[in-house]
């Protein structure tokens, strides 16, 4: 059973250190576990540069793929909600 599947089955978030995989609009994106996010991404988030933080977390190739699917602020919010659900944070 995959970490994500185990988290869904038990209602608990993925364990610390485990990478994350989310599917959004039919594409799979992999992210490091939150404790492995680059410090530059955390700094960008603190400065209100949310898309810069996302680019640093996803990496350039995945960000480019995501950006090809996302055209609006609502798209960014939707993707964020999917990621936050996988992290076990926010509203389900």
PDB file of N, CA, C and O in Angstrom, residues 14-85:
ATOM      1  N   UNK A  14       0.610  11.677   5.541  1.00  0.00           N
ATOM      2  CA  UNK A  14       1.803  10.883   5.269  1.00  0.00           C
ATOM      3  C   UNK A  14       2.849  11.154   6.334  1.00  0.00           C
ATOM      4  O   UNK A  14       2.908  12.222   6.918  1.00  0.00           O
ATOM      5  N   UNK A  15       3.684  10.162   6.579  1.00  0.00           N
ATOM      6  CA  UNK A  15       4.695  10.296   7.624  1.00  0.00           C
ATOM      7  C   UNK A  15       5.749  11.315   7.242  1.00  0.00           C
ATOM      8  O   UNK A  15       6.022  11.519   6.063  1.00  0.00           O
ATOM      9  N   UNK A  16       6.353  11.971   8.249  1.00  0.00           N
ATOM     10  CA  UNK A  16       7.406  12.941   7.970  1.00  0.00           C
ATOM     11  C   UNK A  16       8.534  12.278   7.191  1.00  0.00           C
ATOM     12  O   UNK A  16       8.874  11.130   7.423  1.00  0.00           O
ATOM     13  N   UNK A  17       9.114  13.012   6.263  1.00  0.00           N
ATOM     14  CA  UNK A  17      10.197  12.483   5.453  1.00  0.00           C
ATOM     15  C   UNK A  17       9.724  11.798   4.185  1.00  0.00           C
ATOM     16  O   UNK A  17      10.495  11.616   3.263  1.00  0.00           O
ATOM     17  N   UNK A  18       8.457  11.426   4.135  1.00  0.00           N
ATOM     18  CA  UNK A  18       7.930  10.770   2.944  1.00  0.00           C
ATOM     19  C   UNK A  18       7.594  11.808   1.892  1.00  0.00           C
ATOM     20  O   UNK A  18       7.022  12.841   2.193  1.00  0.00           O
ATOM     21  N   UNK A  19       7.982  11.541   0.658  1.00  0.00           N
ATOM     22  CA  UNK A  19       7.624  12.427  -0.432  1.00  0.00           C
ATOM     23  C   UNK A  19       6.136  12.353  -0.704  1.00  0.00           C
ATOM     24  O   UNK A  19       5.443  11.452  -0.226  1.00  0.00           O
ATOM     25  N   UNK A  20       5.647  13.304  -1.447  1.00  0.00           N
ATOM     26  CA  UNK A  20       4.225  13.365  -1.756  1.00  0.00           C
ATOM     27  C   UNK A  20       4.015  13.252  -3.255  1.00  0.00           C
ATOM     28  O   UNK A  20       4.834  13.721  -4.027  1.00  0.00           O
ATOM     29  N   UNK A  21       2.920  12.656  -3.631  1.00  0.00           N
ATOM     30  CA  UNK A  21       2.533  12.614  -5.031  1.00  0.00           C
ATOM     31  C   UNK A  21       1.070  13.030  -5.106  1.00  0.00           C
ATOM     32  O   UNK A  21       0.246  12.507  -4.359  1.00  0.00           O
ATOM     33  N   UNK A  22       0.792  13.982  -5.967  1.00  0.00           N
ATOM     34  CA  UNK A  22      -0.584  14.412  -6.171  1.00  0.00           C
ATOM     35  C   UNK A  22      -0.894  14.350  -7.650  1.00  0.00           C
ATOM     36  O   UNK A  22      -0.013  14.538  -8.488  1.00  0.00           O
ATOM     37  N   UNK A  23      -2.136  14.069  -7.951  1.00  0.00           N
ATOM     38  CA  UNK A  23      -2.591  14.091  -9.333  1.00  0.00           C
ATOM     39  C   UNK A  23      -3.542  15.262  -9.472  1.00  0.00           C
ATOM     40  O   UNK A  23      -4.477  15.418  -8.674  1.00  0.00           O
ATOM     41  N   UNK A  24      -3.276  16.081 -10.448  1.00  0.00           N
ATOM     42  CA  UNK A  24      -4.102  17.262 -10.695  1.00  0.00           C
ATOM     43  C   UNK A  24      -4.311  17.383 -12.188  1.00  0.00           C
ATOM     44  O   UNK A  24      -3.349  17.384 -12.961  1.00  0.00           O
ATOM     45  N   UNK A  25      -5.572  17.402 -12.578  1.00  0.00           N
ATOM     46  CA  UNK A  25      -5.947  17.480 -13.992  1.00  0.00           C
ATOM     47  C   UNK A  25      -5.265  16.401 -14.841  1.00  0.00           C
ATOM     48  O   UNK A  25      -4.804  16.654 -15.942  1.00  0.00           O
ATOM     49  N   UNK A  26      -5.200  15.221 -14.260  1.00  0.00           N
ATOM     50  CA  UNK A  26      -4.676  14.070 -14.976  1.00  0.00           C
ATOM     51  C   UNK A  26      -3.166  13.964 -15.011  1.00  0.00           C
ATOM     52  O   UNK A  26      -2.636  13.029 -15.603  1.00  0.00           O
ATOM     53  N   UNK A  27      -2.457  14.878 -14.387  1.00  0.00           N
ATOM     54  CA  UNK A  27      -0.995  14.846 -14.355  1.00  0.00           C
ATOM     55  C   UNK A  27      -0.523  14.588 -12.934  1.00  0.00           C
ATOM     56  O   UNK A  27      -1.095  15.089 -11.974  1.00  0.00           O
ATOM     57  N   UNK A  28       0.528  13.814 -12.814  1.00  0.00           N
ATOM     58  CA  UNK A  28       1.088  13.478 -11.501  1.00  0.00           C
ATOM     59  C   UNK A  28       2.245  14.425 -11.200  1.00  0.00           C
ATOM     60  O   UNK A  28       3.123  14.627 -12.030  1.00  0.00           O
ATOM     61  N   UNK A  29       2.216  14.971  -9.999  1.00  0.00           N
ATOM     62  CA  UNK A  29       3.273  15.861  -9.529  1.00  0.00           C
ATOM     63  C   UNK A  29       3.845  15.271  -8.249  1.00  0.00           C
ATOM     64  O   UNK A  29       3.094  14.831  -7.383  1.00  0.00           O
ATOM     65  N   UNK A  30       5.162  15.263  -8.137  1.00  0.00           N
ATOM     66  CA  UNK A  30       5.798  14.782  -6.925  1.00  0.00           C
ATOM     67  C   UNK A  30       6.449  15.959  -6.211  1.00  0.00           C
ATOM     68  O   UNK A  30       7.019  16.845  -6.843  1.00  0.00           O
ATOM     69  N   UNK A  31       6.300  15.957  -4.906  1.00  0.00           N
ATOM     70  CA  UNK A  31       6.857  17.011  -4.067  1.00  0.00           C
ATOM     71  C   UNK A  31       7.657  16.355  -2.956  1.00  0.00           C
ATOM     72  O   UNK A  31       7.312  15.256  -2.521  1.00  0.00           O
ATOM     73  N   UNK A  32       8.671  17.045  -2.465  1.00  0.00           N
ATOM     74  CA  UNK A  32       9.359  16.507  -1.294  1.00  0.00           C
ATOM     75  C   UNK A  32       8.455  16.626  -0.081  1.00  0.00           C
ATOM     76  O   UNK A  32       7.465  17.365  -0.096  1.00  0.00           O
ATOM     77  N   UNK A  33       8.801  15.918   0.971  1.00  0.00           N
ATOM     78  CA  UNK A  33       8.047  16.092   2.211  1.00  0.00           C
ATOM     79  C   UNK A  33       8.292  17.515   2.710  1.00  0.00           C
ATOM     80  O   UNK A  33       9.308  18.130   2.377  1.00  0.00           O
ATOM     81  N   UNK A  34       7.342  18.061   3.472  1.00  0.00           N
ATOM     82  CA  UNK A  34       7.486  19.445   3.931  1.00  0.00           C
ATOM     83  C   UNK A  34       8.797  19.718   4.660  1.00  0.00           C
ATOM     84  O   UNK A  34       9.347  20.810   4.543  1.00  0.00           O
ATOM     85  N   UNK A  35       9.322  18.738   5.367  1.00  0.00           N
ATOM     86  CA  UNK A  35      10.581  18.979   6.080  1.00  0.00           C
ATOM     87  C   UNK A  35      11.777  19.033   5.133  1.00  0.00           C
ATOM     88  O   UNK A  35      12.873  19.383   5.544  1.00  0.00           O
ATOM     89  N   UNK A  36      11.550  18.752   3.862  1.00  0.00           N
ATOM     90  CA  UNK A  36      12.607  18.833   2.858  1.00  0.00           C
ATOM     91  C   UNK A  36      12.379  19.961   1.851  1.00  0.00           C
ATOM     92  O   UNK A  36      13.103  20.059   0.860  1.00  0.00           O
ATOM     93  N   UNK A  37      11.391  20.801   2.102  1.00  0.00           N
ATOM     94  CA  UNK A  37      11.180  21.962   1.229  1.00  0.00           C
ATOM     95  C   UNK A  37      12.418  22.849   1.301  1.00  0.00           C
ATOM     96  O   UNK A  37      12.981  23.056   2.385  1.00  0.00           O
ATOM     97  N   UNK A  38      12.844  23.407   0.174  1.00  0.00           N
ATOM     98  CA  UNK A  38      13.998  24.311   0.198  1.00  0.00           C
ATOM     99  C   UNK A  38      13.710  25.548   1.059  1.00  0.00           C
ATOM    100  O   UNK A  38      12.588  26.072   1.046  1.00  0.00           O
ATOM    101  N   UNK A  39      14.713  25.997   1.785  1.00  0.00           N
ATOM    102  CA  UNK A  39      14.531  27.196   2.607  1.00  0.00           C
ATOM    103  C   UNK A  39      14.133  28.398   1.760  1.00  0.00           C
ATOM    104  O   UNK A  39      13.356  29.244   2.202  1.00  0.00           O
ATOM    105  N   UNK A  40      14.632  28.462   0.539  1.00  0.00           N
ATOM    106  CA  UNK A  40      14.268  29.561  -0.352  1.00  0.00           C
ATOM    107  C   UNK A  40      12.757  29.584  -0.602  1.00  0.00           C
ATOM    108  O   UNK A  40      12.160  30.643  -0.736  1.00  0.00           O
ATOM    109  N   UNK A  41      12.144  28.407  -0.646  1.00  0.00           N
ATOM    110  CA  UNK A  41      10.696  28.329  -0.844  1.00  0.00           C
ATOM    111  C   UNK A  41       9.963  28.873   0.375  1.00  0.00           C
ATOM    112  O   UNK A  41       8.960  29.586   0.244  1.00  0.00           O
ATOM    113  N   UNK A  42      10.457  28.548   1.560  1.00  0.00           N
ATOM    114  CA  UNK A  42       9.837  29.066   2.780  1.00  0.00           C
ATOM    115  C   UNK A  42       9.981  30.579   2.857  1.00  0.00           C
ATOM    116  O   UNK A  42       9.045  31.284   3.244  1.00  0.00           O
ATOM    117  N   UNK A  43      11.144  31.088   2.476  1.00  0.00           N
ATOM    118  CA  UNK A  43      11.353  32.536   2.474  1.00  0.00           C
ATOM    119  C   UNK A  43      10.426  33.218   1.471  1.00  0.00           C
ATOM    120  O   UNK A  43       9.825  34.255   1.776  1.00  0.00           O
ATOM    121  N   UNK A  44      10.288  32.623   0.288  1.00  0.00           N
ATOM    122  CA  UNK A  44       9.395  33.185  -0.718  1.00  0.00           C
ATOM    123  C   UNK A  44       7.958  33.210  -0.216  1.00  0.00           C
ATOM    124  O   UNK A  44       7.239  34.196  -0.401  1.00  0.00           O
ATOM    125  N   UNK A  45       7.542  32.151   0.433  1.00  0.00           N
ATOM    126  CA  UNK A  45       6.182  32.086   0.982  1.00  0.00           C
ATOM    127  C   UNK A  45       5.975  33.175   2.027  1.00  0.00           C
ATOM    128  O   UNK A  45       4.941  33.851   2.038  1.00  0.00           O
ATOM    129  N   UNK A  46       6.960  33.367   2.899  1.00  0.00           N
ATOM    130  CA  UNK A  46       6.862  34.415   3.920  1.00  0.00           C
ATOM    131  C   UNK A  46       6.763  35.806   3.300  1.00  0.00           C
ATOM    132  O   UNK A  46       6.144  36.699   3.867  1.00  0.00           O
ATOM    133  N   UNK A  47       7.383  35.976   2.134  1.00  0.00           N
ATOM    134  CA  UNK A  47       7.352  37.265   1.437  1.00  0.00           C
ATOM    135  C   UNK A  47       6.093  37.419   0.574  1.00  0.00           C
ATOM    136  O   UNK A  47       5.934  38.410  -0.122  1.00  0.00           O
ATOM    137  N   UNK A  48       5.223  36.423   0.618  1.00  0.00           N
ATOM    138  CA  UNK A  48       3.991  36.487  -0.163  1.00  0.00           C
ATOM    139  C   UNK A  48       4.172  36.089  -1.618  1.00  0.00           C
ATOM    140  O   UNK A  48       3.291  36.314  -2.438  1.00  0.00           O
ATOM    141  N   UNK A  49       5.289  35.477  -1.939  1.00  0.00           N
ATOM    142  CA  UNK A  49       5.578  35.059  -3.317  1.00  0.00           C
ATOM    143  C   UNK A  49       5.226  33.579  -3.462  1.00  0.00           C
ATOM    144  O   UNK A  49       6.090  32.707  -3.546  1.00  0.00           O
ATOM    145  N   UNK A  50       3.938  33.312  -3.490  1.00  0.00           N
ATOM    146  CA  UNK A  50       3.443  31.939  -3.461  1.00  0.00           C
ATOM    147  C   UNK A  50       3.828  31.137  -4.705  1.00  0.00           C
ATOM    148  O   UNK A  50       4.170  29.958  -4.591  1.00  0.00           O
ATOM    149  N   UNK A  51       3.773  31.747  -5.864  1.00  0.00           N
ATOM    150  CA  UNK A  51       4.129  31.013  -7.079  1.00  0.00           C
ATOM    151  C   UNK A  51       5.629  30.742  -7.148  1.00  0.00           C
ATOM    152  O   UNK A  51       6.044  29.685  -7.631  1.00  0.00           O
ATOM    153  N   UNK A  52       6.429  31.658  -6.639  1.00  0.00           N
ATOM    154  CA  UNK A  52       7.871  31.412  -6.567  1.00  0.00           C
ATOM    155  C   UNK A  52       8.146  30.235  -5.643  1.00  0.00           C
ATOM    156  O   UNK A  52       8.967  29.363  -5.961  1.00  0.00           O
ATOM    157  N   UNK A  53       7.459  30.205  -4.511  1.00  0.00           N
ATOM    158  CA  UNK A  53       7.620  29.083  -3.580  1.00  0.00           C
ATOM    159  C   UNK A  53       7.229  27.769  -4.257  1.00  0.00           C
ATOM    160  O   UNK A  53       7.939  26.768  -4.142  1.00  0.00           O
ATOM    161  N   UNK A  54       6.119  27.786  -4.986  1.00  0.00           N
ATOM    162  CA  UNK A  54       5.675  26.580  -5.684  1.00  0.00           C
ATOM    163  C   UNK A  54       6.701  26.138  -6.713  1.00  0.00           C
ATOM    164  O   UNK A  54       7.008  24.949  -6.831  1.00  0.00           O
ATOM    165  N   UNK A  55       7.259  27.083  -7.445  1.00  0.00           N
ATOM    166  CA  UNK A  55       8.268  26.765  -8.451  1.00  0.00           C
ATOM    167  C   UNK A  55       9.489  26.109  -7.805  1.00  0.00           C
ATOM    168  O   UNK A  55      10.038  25.141  -8.324  1.00  0.00           O
ATOM    169  N   UNK A  56       9.895  26.618  -6.659  1.00  0.00           N
ATOM    170  CA  UNK A  56      11.048  26.054  -5.964  1.00  0.00           C
ATOM    171  C   UNK A  56      10.753  24.660  -5.412  1.00  0.00           C
ATOM    172  O   UNK A  56      11.626  23.795  -5.386  1.00  0.00           O
ATOM    173  N   UNK A  57       9.537  24.434  -4.973  1.00  0.00           N
ATOM    174  CA  UNK A  57       9.159  23.131  -4.421  1.00  0.00           C
ATOM    175  C   UNK A  57       8.993  22.093  -5.528  1.00  0.00           C
ATOM    176  O   UNK A  57       9.479  20.971  -5.423  1.00  0.00           O
ATOM    177  N   UNK A  58       8.322  22.476  -6.602  1.00  0.00           N
ATOM    178  CA  UNK A  58       8.091  21.537  -7.701  1.00  0.00           C
ATOM    179  C   UNK A  58       9.337  21.304  -8.548  1.00  0.00           C
ATOM    180  O   UNK A  58       9.498  20.227  -9.135  1.00  0.00           O
ATOM    181  N   UNK A  59      10.188  22.294  -8.640  1.00  0.00           N
ATOM    182  CA  UNK A  59      11.305  22.234  -9.581  1.00  0.00           C
ATOM    183  C   UNK A  59      10.841  22.777 -10.916  1.00  0.00           C
ATOM    184  O   UNK A  59       9.643  22.795 -11.229  1.00  0.00           O
ATOM    185  N   UNK A  60      11.781  23.250 -11.711  1.00  0.00           N
ATOM    186  CA  UNK A  60      11.439  23.952 -12.950  1.00  0.00           C
ATOM    187  C   UNK A  60      10.629  23.103 -13.924  1.00  0.00           C
ATOM    188  O   UNK A  60       9.643  23.573 -14.489  1.00  0.00           O
ATOM    189  N   UNK A  61      11.011  21.841 -14.114  1.00  0.00           N
ATOM    190  CA  UNK A  61      10.297  20.998 -15.087  1.00  0.00           C
ATOM    191  C   UNK A  61       8.839  20.781 -14.695  1.00  0.00           C
ATOM    192  O   UNK A  61       7.934  20.941 -15.516  1.00  0.00           O
ATOM    193  N   UNK A  62       8.606  20.409 -13.438  1.00  0.00           N
ATOM    194  CA  UNK A  62       7.231  20.174 -13.000  1.00  0.00           C
ATOM    195  C   UNK A  62       6.437  21.478 -12.943  1.00  0.00           C
ATOM    196  O   UNK A  62       5.249  21.488 -13.248  1.00  0.00           O
ATOM    197  N   UNK A  63       7.096  22.560 -12.551  1.00  0.00           N
ATOM    198  CA  UNK A  63       6.404  23.848 -12.512  1.00  0.00           C
ATOM    199  C   UNK A  63       5.956  24.236 -13.920  1.00  0.00           C
ATOM    200  O   UNK A  63       4.823  24.697 -14.113  1.00  0.00           O
ATOM    201  N   UNK A  64       6.817  24.026 -14.889  1.00  0.00           N
ATOM    202  CA  UNK A  64       6.465  24.335 -16.282  1.00  0.00           C
ATOM    203  C   UNK A  64       5.275  23.490 -16.723  1.00  0.00           C
ATOM    204  O   UNK A  64       4.354  23.994 -17.381  1.00  0.00           O
ATOM    205  N   UNK A  65       5.268  22.217 -16.344  1.00  0.00           N
ATOM    206  CA  UNK A  65       4.140  21.339 -16.672  1.00  0.00           C
ATOM    207  C   UNK A  65       2.870  21.846 -15.988  1.00  0.00           C
ATOM    208  O   UNK A  65       1.813  21.931 -16.607  1.00  0.00           O
ATOM    209  N   UNK A  66       2.983  22.179 -14.690  1.00  0.00           N
ATOM    210  CA  UNK A  66       1.824  22.692 -13.950  1.00  0.00           C
ATOM    211  C   UNK A  66       1.334  23.986 -14.562  1.00  0.00           C
ATOM    212  O   UNK A  66       0.130  24.177 -14.764  1.00  0.00           O
ATOM    213  N   UNK A  67       2.253  24.875 -14.904  1.00  0.00           N
ATOM    214  CA  UNK A  67       1.889  26.179 -15.448  1.00  0.00           C
ATOM    215  C   UNK A  67       1.170  26.041 -16.787  1.00  0.00           C
ATOM    216  O   UNK A  67       0.321  26.852 -17.131  1.00  0.00           O
ATOM    217  N   UNK A  68       1.471  24.987 -17.527  1.00  0.00           N
ATOM    218  CA  UNK A  68       0.767  24.718 -18.775  1.00  0.00           C
ATOM    219  C   UNK A  68      -0.690  24.336 -18.549  1.00  0.00           C
ATOM    220  O   UNK A  68      -1.525  24.478 -19.440  1.00  0.00           O
ATOM    221  N   UNK A  69      -1.002  23.872 -17.342  1.00  0.00           N
ATOM    222  CA  UNK A  69      -2.369  23.482 -16.994  1.00  0.00           C
ATOM    223  C   UNK A  69      -3.113  24.579 -16.239  1.00  0.00           C
ATOM    224  O   UNK A  69      -4.340  24.589 -16.211  1.00  0.00           O
ATOM    225  N   UNK A  70      -2.374  25.448 -15.585  1.00  0.00           N
ATOM    226  CA  UNK A  70      -2.977  26.476 -14.728  1.00  0.00           C
ATOM    227  C   UNK A  70      -2.946  27.826 -15.445  1.00  0.00           C
ATOM    228  O   UNK A  70      -1.892  28.264 -15.899  1.00  0.00           O
ATOM    229  N   UNK A  71      -4.115  28.473 -15.499  1.00  0.00           N
ATOM    230  CA  UNK A  71      -4.192  29.762 -16.187  1.00  0.00           C
ATOM    231  C   UNK A  71      -4.732  30.883 -15.301  1.00  0.00           C
ATOM    232  O   UNK A  71      -4.627  32.044 -15.668  1.00  0.00           O
ATOM    233  N   UNK A  72      -5.309  30.527 -14.157  1.00  0.00           N
ATOM    234  CA  UNK A  72      -5.951  31.541 -13.324  1.00  0.00           C
ATOM    235  C   UNK A  72      -5.562  31.377 -11.856  1.00  0.00           C
ATOM    236  O   UNK A  72      -5.024  30.344 -11.447  1.00  0.00           O
ATOM    237  N   UNK A  73      -5.886  32.391 -11.076  1.00  0.00           N
ATOM    238  CA  UNK A  73      -5.669  32.308  -9.630  1.00  0.00           C
ATOM    239  C   UNK A  73      -6.485  31.158  -9.037  1.00  0.00           C
ATOM    240  O   UNK A  73      -6.034  30.483  -8.109  1.00  0.00           O
ATOM    241  N   UNK A  74      -7.664  30.929  -9.576  1.00  0.00           N
ATOM    242  CA  UNK A  74      -8.500  29.822  -9.094  1.00  0.00           C
ATOM    243  C   UNK A  74      -7.815  28.478  -9.339  1.00  0.00           C
ATOM    244  O   UNK A  74      -7.916  27.570  -8.508  1.00  0.00           O
ATOM    245  N   UNK A  75      -7.103  28.354 -10.450  1.00  0.00           N
ATOM    246  CA  UNK A  75      -6.360  27.123 -10.716  1.00  0.00           C
ATOM    247  C   UNK A  75      -5.278  26.913  -9.656  1.00  0.00           C
ATOM    248  O   UNK A  75      -5.087  25.809  -9.159  1.00  0.00           O
ATOM    249  N   UNK A  76      -4.572  27.981  -9.316  1.00  0.00           N
ATOM    250  CA  UNK A  76      -3.527  27.891  -8.294  1.00  0.00           C
ATOM    251  C   UNK A  76      -4.134  27.503  -6.946  1.00  0.00           C
ATOM    252  O   UNK A  76      -3.581  26.681  -6.219  1.00  0.00           O
ATOM    253  N   UNK A  77      -5.279  28.084  -6.623  1.00  0.00           N
ATOM    254  CA  UNK A  77      -5.960  27.744  -5.361  1.00  0.00           C
ATOM    255  C   UNK A  77      -6.394  26.285  -5.348  1.00  0.00           C
ATOM    256  O   UNK A  77      -6.276  25.604  -4.329  1.00  0.00           O
ATOM    257  N   UNK A  78      -6.906  25.818  -6.472  1.00  0.00           N
ATOM    258  CA  UNK A  78      -7.349  24.429  -6.564  1.00  0.00           C
ATOM    259  C   UNK A  78      -6.172  23.476  -6.388  1.00  0.00           C
ATOM    260  O   UNK A  78      -6.260  22.489  -5.642  1.00  0.00           O
ATOM    261  N   UNK A  79      -5.061  23.757  -7.055  1.00  0.00           N
ATOM    262  CA  UNK A  79      -3.877  22.910  -6.912  1.00  0.00           C
ATOM    263  C   UNK A  79      -3.390  22.925  -5.471  1.00  0.00           C
ATOM    264  O   UNK A  79      -3.062  21.885  -4.903  1.00  0.00           O
ATOM    265  N   UNK A  80      -3.378  24.089  -4.882  1.00  0.00           N
ATOM    266  CA  UNK A  80      -2.955  24.219  -3.486  1.00  0.00           C
ATOM    267  C   UNK A  80      -3.836  23.382  -2.562  1.00  0.00           C
ATOM    268  O   UNK A  80      -3.343  22.719  -1.651  1.00  0.00           O
ATOM    269  N   UNK A  81      -5.137  23.389  -2.810  1.00  0.00           N
ATOM    270  CA  UNK A  81      -6.063  22.599  -1.986  1.00  0.00           C
ATOM    271  C   UNK A  81      -5.768  21.108  -2.108  1.00  0.00           C
ATOM    272  O   UNK A  81      -5.820  20.370  -1.111  1.00  0.00           O
ATOM    273  N   UNK A  82      -5.434  20.657  -3.314  1.00  0.00           N
ATOM    274  CA  UNK A  82      -5.104  19.247  -3.517  1.00  0.00           C
ATOM    275  C   UNK A  82      -3.839  18.891  -2.738  1.00  0.00           C
ATOM    276  O   UNK A  82      -3.774  17.863  -2.061  1.00  0.00           O
ATOM    277  N   UNK A  83      -2.832  19.767  -2.819  1.00  0.00           N
ATOM    278  CA  UNK A  83      -1.580  19.517  -2.100  1.00  0.00           C
ATOM    279  C   UNK A  83      -1.817  19.534  -0.594  1.00  0.00           C
ATOM    280  O   UNK A  83      -1.345  18.652   0.124  1.00  0.00           O
ATOM    281  N   UNK A  84      -2.568  20.507  -0.109  1.00  0.00           N
ATOM    282  CA  UNK A  84      -2.806  20.613   1.326  1.00  0.00           C
ATOM    283  C   UNK A  84      -3.585  19.409   1.849  1.00  0.00           C
ATOM    284  O   UNK A  84      -3.339  18.938   2.951  1.00  0.00           O
ATOM    285  N   UNK A  85      -4.499  18.891   1.046  1.00  0.00           N
ATOM    286  CA  UNK A  85      -5.227  17.686   1.451  1.00  0.00           C
ATOM    287  C   UNK A  85      -4.258  16.518   1.591  1.00  0.00           C
ATOM    288  O   UNK A  85      -4.336  15.748   2.557  1.00  0.00           O
TER     289      UNK A  85
END
